[in-house]
PDB file of C-alpha atoms in Angstrom:
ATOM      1  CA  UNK O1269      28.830 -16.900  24.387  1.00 54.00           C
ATOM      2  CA  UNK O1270      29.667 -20.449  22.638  1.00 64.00           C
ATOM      3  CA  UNK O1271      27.564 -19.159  19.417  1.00 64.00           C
ATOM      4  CA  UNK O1272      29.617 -15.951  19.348  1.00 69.00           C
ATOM      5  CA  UNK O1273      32.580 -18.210  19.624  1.00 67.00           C
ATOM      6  CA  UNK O1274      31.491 -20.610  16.701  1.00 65.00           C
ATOM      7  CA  UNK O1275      31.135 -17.741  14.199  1.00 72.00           C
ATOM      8  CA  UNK O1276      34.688 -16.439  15.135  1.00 74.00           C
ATOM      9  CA  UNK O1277      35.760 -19.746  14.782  1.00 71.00           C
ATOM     10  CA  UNK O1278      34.020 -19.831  11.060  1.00 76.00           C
ATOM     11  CA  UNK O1279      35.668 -16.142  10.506  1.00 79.00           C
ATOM     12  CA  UNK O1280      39.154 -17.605  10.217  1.00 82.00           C
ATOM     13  CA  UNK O1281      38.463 -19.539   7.281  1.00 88.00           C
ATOM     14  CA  UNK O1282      36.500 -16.957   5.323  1.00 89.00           C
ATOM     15  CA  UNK O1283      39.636 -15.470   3.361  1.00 89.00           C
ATOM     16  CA  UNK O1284      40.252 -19.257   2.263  1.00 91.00           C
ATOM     17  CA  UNK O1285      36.437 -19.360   1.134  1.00 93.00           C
ATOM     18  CA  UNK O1286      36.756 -16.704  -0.870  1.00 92.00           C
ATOM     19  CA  UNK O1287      40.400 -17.423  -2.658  1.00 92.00           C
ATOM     20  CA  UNK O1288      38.934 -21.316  -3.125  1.00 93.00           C
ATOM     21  CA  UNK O1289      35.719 -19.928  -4.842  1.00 94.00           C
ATOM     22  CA  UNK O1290      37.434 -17.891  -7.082  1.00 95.00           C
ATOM     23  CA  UNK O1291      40.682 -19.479  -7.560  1.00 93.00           C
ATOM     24  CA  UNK O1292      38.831 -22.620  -8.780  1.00 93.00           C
ATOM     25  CA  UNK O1293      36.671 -21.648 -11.230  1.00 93.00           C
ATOM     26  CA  UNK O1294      39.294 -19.371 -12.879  1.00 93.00           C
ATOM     27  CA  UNK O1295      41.946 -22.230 -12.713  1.00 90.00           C
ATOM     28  CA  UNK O1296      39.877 -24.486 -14.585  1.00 90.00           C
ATOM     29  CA  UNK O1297      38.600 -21.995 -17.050  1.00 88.00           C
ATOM     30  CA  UNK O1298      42.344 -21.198 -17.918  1.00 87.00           C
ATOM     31  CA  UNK O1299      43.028 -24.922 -17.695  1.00 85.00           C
ATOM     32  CA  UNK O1300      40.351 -25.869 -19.563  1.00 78.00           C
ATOM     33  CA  UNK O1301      42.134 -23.755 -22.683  1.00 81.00           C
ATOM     34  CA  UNK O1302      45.703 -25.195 -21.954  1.00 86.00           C
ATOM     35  CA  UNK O1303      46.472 -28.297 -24.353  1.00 86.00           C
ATOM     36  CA  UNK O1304      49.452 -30.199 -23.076  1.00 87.00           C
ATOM     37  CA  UNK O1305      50.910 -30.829 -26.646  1.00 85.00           C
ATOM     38  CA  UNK O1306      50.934 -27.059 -27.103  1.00 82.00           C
ATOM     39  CA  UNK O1307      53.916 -27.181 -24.707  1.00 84.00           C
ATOM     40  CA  UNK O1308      55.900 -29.906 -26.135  1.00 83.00           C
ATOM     41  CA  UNK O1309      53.928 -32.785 -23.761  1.00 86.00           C
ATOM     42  CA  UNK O1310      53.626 -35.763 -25.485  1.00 87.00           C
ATOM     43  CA  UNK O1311      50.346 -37.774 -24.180  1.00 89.00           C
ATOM     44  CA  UNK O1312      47.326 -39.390 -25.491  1.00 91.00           C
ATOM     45  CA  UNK O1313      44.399 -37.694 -25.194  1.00 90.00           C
ATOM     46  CA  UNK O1314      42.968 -39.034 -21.819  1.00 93.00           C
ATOM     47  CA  UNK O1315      39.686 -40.038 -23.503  1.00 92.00           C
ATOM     48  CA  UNK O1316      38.617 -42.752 -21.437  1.00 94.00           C
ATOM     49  CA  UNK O1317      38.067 -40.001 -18.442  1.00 95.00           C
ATOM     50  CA  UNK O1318      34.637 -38.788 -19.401  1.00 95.00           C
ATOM     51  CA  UNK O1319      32.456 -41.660 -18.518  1.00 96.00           C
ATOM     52  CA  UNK O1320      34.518 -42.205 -15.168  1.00 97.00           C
ATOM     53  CA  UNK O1321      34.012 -38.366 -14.007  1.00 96.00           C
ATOM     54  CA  UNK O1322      30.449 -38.570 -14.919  1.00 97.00           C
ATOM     55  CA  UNK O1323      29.635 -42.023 -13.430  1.00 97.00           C
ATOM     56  CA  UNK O1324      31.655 -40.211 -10.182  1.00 98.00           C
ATOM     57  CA  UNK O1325      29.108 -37.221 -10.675  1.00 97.00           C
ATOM     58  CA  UNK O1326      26.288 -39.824 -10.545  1.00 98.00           C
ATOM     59  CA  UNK O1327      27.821 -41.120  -6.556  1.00 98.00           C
ATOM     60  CA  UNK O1328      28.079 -38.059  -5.751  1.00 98.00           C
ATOM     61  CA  UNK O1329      24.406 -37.226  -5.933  1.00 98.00           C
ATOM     62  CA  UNK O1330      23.943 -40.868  -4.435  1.00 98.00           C
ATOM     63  CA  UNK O1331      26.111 -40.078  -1.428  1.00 98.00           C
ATOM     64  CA  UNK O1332      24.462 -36.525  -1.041  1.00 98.00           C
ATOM     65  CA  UNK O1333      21.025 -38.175  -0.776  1.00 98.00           C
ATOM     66  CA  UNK O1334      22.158 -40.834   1.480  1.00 98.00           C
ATOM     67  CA  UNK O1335      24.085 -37.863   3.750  1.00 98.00           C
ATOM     68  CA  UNK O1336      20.817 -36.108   4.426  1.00 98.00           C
ATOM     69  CA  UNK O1337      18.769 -39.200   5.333  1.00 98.00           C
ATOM     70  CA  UNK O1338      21.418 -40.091   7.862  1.00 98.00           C
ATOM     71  CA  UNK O1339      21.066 -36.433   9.404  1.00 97.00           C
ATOM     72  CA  UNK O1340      17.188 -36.734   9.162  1.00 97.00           C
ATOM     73  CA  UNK O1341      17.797 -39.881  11.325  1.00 97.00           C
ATOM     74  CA  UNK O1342      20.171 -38.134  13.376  1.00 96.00           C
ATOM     75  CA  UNK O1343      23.122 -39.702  12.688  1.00 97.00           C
ATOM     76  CA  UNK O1344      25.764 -36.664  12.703  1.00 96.00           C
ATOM     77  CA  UNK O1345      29.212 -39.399  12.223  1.00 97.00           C
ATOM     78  CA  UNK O1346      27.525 -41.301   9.176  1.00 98.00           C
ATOM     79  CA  UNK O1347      26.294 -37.825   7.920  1.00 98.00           C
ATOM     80  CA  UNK O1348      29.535 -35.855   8.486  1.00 97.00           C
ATOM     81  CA  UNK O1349      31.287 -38.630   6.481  1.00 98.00           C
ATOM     82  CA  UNK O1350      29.826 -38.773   3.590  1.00 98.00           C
ATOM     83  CA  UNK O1351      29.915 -35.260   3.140  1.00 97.00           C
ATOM     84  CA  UNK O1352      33.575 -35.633   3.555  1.00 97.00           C
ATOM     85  CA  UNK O1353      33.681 -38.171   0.358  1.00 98.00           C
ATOM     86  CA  UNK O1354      31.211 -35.941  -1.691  1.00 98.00           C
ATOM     87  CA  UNK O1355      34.089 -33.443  -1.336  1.00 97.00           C
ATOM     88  CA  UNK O1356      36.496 -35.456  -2.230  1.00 98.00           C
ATOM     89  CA  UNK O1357      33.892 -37.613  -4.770  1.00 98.00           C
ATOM     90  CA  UNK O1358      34.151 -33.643  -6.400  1.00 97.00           C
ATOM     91  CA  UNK O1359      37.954 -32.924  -5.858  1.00 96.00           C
ATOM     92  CA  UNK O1360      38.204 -35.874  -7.881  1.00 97.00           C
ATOM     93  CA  UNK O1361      35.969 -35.061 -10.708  1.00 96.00           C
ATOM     94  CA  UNK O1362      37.025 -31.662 -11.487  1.00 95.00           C
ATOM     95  CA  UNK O1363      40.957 -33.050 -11.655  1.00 95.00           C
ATOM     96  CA  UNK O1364      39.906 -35.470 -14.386  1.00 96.00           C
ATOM     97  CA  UNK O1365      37.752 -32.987 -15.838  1.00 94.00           C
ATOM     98  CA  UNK O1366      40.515 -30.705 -16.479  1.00 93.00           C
ATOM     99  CA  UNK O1367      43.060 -33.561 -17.291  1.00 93.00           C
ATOM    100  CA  UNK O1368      40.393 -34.410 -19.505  1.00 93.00           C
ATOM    101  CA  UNK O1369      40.270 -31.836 -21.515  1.00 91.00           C
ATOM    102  CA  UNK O1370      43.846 -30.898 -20.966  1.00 92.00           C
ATOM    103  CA  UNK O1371      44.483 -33.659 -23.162  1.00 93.00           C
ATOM    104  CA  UNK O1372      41.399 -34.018 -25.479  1.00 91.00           C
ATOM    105  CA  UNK O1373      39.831 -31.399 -28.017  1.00 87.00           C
ATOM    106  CA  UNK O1374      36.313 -30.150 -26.883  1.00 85.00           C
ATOM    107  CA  UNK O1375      33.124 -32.524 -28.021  1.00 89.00           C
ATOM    108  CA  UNK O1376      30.631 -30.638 -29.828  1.00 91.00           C
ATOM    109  CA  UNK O1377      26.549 -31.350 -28.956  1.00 94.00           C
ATOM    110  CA  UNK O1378      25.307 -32.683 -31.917  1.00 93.00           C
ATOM    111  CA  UNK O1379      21.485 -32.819 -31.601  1.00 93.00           C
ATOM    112  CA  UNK O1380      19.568 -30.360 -33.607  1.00 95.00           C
ATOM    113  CA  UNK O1381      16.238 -29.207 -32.870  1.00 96.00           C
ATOM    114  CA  UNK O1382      14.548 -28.921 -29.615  1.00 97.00           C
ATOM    115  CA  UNK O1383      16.705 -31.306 -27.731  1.00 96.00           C
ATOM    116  CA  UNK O1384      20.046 -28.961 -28.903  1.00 96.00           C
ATOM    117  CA  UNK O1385      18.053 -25.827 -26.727  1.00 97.00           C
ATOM    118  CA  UNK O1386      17.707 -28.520 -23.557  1.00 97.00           C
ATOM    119  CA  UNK O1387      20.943 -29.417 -23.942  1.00 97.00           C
ATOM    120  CA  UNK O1388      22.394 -26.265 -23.890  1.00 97.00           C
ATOM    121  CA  UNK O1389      19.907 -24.785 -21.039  1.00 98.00           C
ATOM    122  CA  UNK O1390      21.400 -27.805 -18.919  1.00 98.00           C
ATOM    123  CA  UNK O1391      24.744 -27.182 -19.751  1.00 97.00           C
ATOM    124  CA  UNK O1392      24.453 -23.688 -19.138  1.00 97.00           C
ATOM    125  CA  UNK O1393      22.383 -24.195 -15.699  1.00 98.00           C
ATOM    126  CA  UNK O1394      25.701 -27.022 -14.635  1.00 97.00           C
ATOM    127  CA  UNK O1395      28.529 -24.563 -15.099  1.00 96.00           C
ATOM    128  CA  UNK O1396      27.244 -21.249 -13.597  1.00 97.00           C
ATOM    129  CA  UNK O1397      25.648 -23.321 -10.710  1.00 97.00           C
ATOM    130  CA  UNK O1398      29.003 -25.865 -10.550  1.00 97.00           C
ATOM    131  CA  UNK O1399      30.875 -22.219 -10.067  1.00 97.00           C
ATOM    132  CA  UNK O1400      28.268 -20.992  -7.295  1.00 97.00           C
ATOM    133  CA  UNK O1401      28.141 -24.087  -5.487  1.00 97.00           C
ATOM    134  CA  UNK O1402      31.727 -23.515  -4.509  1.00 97.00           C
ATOM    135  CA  UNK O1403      31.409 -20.990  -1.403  1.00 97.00           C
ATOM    136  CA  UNK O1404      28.024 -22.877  -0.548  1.00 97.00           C
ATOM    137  CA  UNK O1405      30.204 -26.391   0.070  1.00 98.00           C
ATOM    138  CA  UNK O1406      33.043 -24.276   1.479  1.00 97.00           C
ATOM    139  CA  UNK O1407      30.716 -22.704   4.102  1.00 96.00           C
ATOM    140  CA  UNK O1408      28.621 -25.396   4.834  1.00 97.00           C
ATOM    141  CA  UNK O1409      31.080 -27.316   5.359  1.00 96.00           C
ATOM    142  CA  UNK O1410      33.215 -24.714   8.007  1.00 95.00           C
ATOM    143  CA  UNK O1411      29.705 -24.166   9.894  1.00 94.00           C
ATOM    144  CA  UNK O1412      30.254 -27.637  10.751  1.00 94.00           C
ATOM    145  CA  UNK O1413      33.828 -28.239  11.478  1.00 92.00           C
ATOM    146  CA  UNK O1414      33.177 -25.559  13.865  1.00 91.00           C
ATOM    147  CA  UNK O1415      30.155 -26.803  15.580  1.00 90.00           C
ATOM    148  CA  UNK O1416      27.418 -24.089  14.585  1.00 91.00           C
ATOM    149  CA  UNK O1417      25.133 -26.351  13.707  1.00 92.00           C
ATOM    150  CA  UNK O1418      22.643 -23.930  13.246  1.00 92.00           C
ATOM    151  CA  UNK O1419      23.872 -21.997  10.583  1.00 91.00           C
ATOM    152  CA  UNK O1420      25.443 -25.118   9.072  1.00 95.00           C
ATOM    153  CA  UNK O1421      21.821 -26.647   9.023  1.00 96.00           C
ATOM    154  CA  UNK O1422      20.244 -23.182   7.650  1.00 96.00           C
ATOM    155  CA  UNK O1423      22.721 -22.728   4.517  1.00 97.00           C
ATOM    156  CA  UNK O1424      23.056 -26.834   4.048  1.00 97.00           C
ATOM    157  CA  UNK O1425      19.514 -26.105   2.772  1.00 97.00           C
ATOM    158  CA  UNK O1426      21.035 -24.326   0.161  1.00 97.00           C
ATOM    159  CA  UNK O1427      23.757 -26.069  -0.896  1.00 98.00           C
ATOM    160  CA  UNK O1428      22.238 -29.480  -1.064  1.00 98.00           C
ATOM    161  CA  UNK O1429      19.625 -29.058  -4.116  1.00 98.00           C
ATOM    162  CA  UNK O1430      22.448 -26.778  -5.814  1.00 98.00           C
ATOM    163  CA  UNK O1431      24.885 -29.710  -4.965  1.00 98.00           C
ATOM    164  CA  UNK O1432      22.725 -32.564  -6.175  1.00 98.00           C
ATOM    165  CA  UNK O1433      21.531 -30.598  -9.138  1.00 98.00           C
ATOM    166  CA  UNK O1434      25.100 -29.967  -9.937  1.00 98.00           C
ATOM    167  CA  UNK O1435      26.251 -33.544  -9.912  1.00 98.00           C
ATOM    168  CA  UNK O1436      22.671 -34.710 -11.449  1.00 98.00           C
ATOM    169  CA  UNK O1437      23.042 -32.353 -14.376  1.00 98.00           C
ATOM    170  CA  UNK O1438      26.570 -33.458 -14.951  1.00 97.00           C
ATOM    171  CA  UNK O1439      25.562 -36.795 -15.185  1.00 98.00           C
ATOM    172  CA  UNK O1440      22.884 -35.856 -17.866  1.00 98.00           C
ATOM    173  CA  UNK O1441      25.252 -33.470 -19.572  1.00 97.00           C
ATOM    174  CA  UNK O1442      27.797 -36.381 -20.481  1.00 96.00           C
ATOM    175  CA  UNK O1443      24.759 -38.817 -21.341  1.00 97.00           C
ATOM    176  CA  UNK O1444      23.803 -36.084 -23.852  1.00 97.00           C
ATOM    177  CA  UNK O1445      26.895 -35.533 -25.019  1.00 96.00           C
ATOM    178  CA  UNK O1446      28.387 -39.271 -25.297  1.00 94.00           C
ATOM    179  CA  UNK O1447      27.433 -39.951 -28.583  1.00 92.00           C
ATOM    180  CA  UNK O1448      29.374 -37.524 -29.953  1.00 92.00           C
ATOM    181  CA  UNK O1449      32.798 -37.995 -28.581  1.00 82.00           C
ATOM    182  CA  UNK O1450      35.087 -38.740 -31.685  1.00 71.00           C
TER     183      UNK O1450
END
C-alpha cells in the first residue's frame, strides 16, 4: 500500500517534469541567440563568467562524488543535501551560461587537427547529454522527496554518470576552449 502511495505521490509532479525538461533546453537555445544590445541594452559583455561557470561545473562533479559516498555510507541527510546544492550548483551555471552569452559573441574552437574532432565529439556528447540529464535530475530527485527510495536508488544509477559526465565535460569543454576567448 505505502509503495502504491509513493508513486502517486511522484505522479503529481510528472507534468512539471516534463514542462522543466523541455522548457529549459528550448529557453536557453532561444536565449542563447538573444544579444541584449540587439534590444537597445547597454552592457558589457559579461566575459569574466566563463571560468566561474566552469570552475562551478568542476564542484558540481566534486559534490556529486562526495553525495554518493555519503549514501554508500548510509548517510541519507549528508547525501540528500548535497544533491540539493548540485541542483542549485546547476541552476546557477546555466543562468550565467546564458547571461554569458547573452552578453558575449560565441568563441570559436581553434585547434586544428585531431584535437578539433575531440573537441567537438565532447562538445557534442555535453549538450545533447546536458539536455537529457534534465528529466533524469527531475525524477531522481521527486523519487526521493517522496520517499520511494527504491526507484529513486534504481534511476539515481542513471543520472549520476550522465550528471558527472555532464559537469566533467563542461569543465573540459571551457579548458579547451579558453584560449580562444577574444
Amino acid at each position: 500500500m505505502e509503495a502504491q502511495e509513493n508513486i502517486e505521490n511522484e505522479k503529481k509532479y510528472n507534468k512539471w517534469i516534463v514542462a522543466l525538461s523541455i522548457i529549459i533546453p528550448v529557453a536557453v537555445a532561444a536565449l542563447f541567440g538573444i544579444k541584449l544590445k540587439d534590444f537597445g541594452v547597454d552592457i558589457e559583455p559579461l566575459t569574466f563568467l566563463p571560468p566561474i561557470y566552469a570552475t562551478i561545473n568542476g564542484l558540481t562533479a566534486i559534490v556529486l562524488i562526495i553525495s554518493v559516498n555519503a549514501i554508500k555510507k548510509g548517510n541519507r541527510k549528508l547525501h540528500e543535501k548535497l544533491n540539493k546544492f548540485a541542483i542549485a550548483l546547476s541552476v546557477s551555471f546555466l543562468l550565467m551560461y546564458i547571461a554569458y552569452h547573452m552578453t558575449s559573441n560565441s568563441t570559436t574552437f581553434g585547434g586544428e587537427g585531431i584535437i578539433k574532432y575531440v573537441y567537438y565529439f565532447i562538445l557534442i556528447t555535453h549538450i545533447i547529454l546536458s539536455i537529457a540529464v534534465i528529466p533524469f535530475v527531475l525524477i531522481t530527485y521527486v523519487r526521493a522527496i517522496s520517499n520511494n527510495f527504491l526507484r529513486h536508488k534504481k534511476i539515481a544509477r542513471i543520472t549520476y554518470p550522465l550528471w558527472l559526465y555532464v559537469a566533467i565535460t563542461g569543465v573540459i569543454v571551457y579548458l579547451m576552449i579558453a584560449p580562444y576567448y577574444a
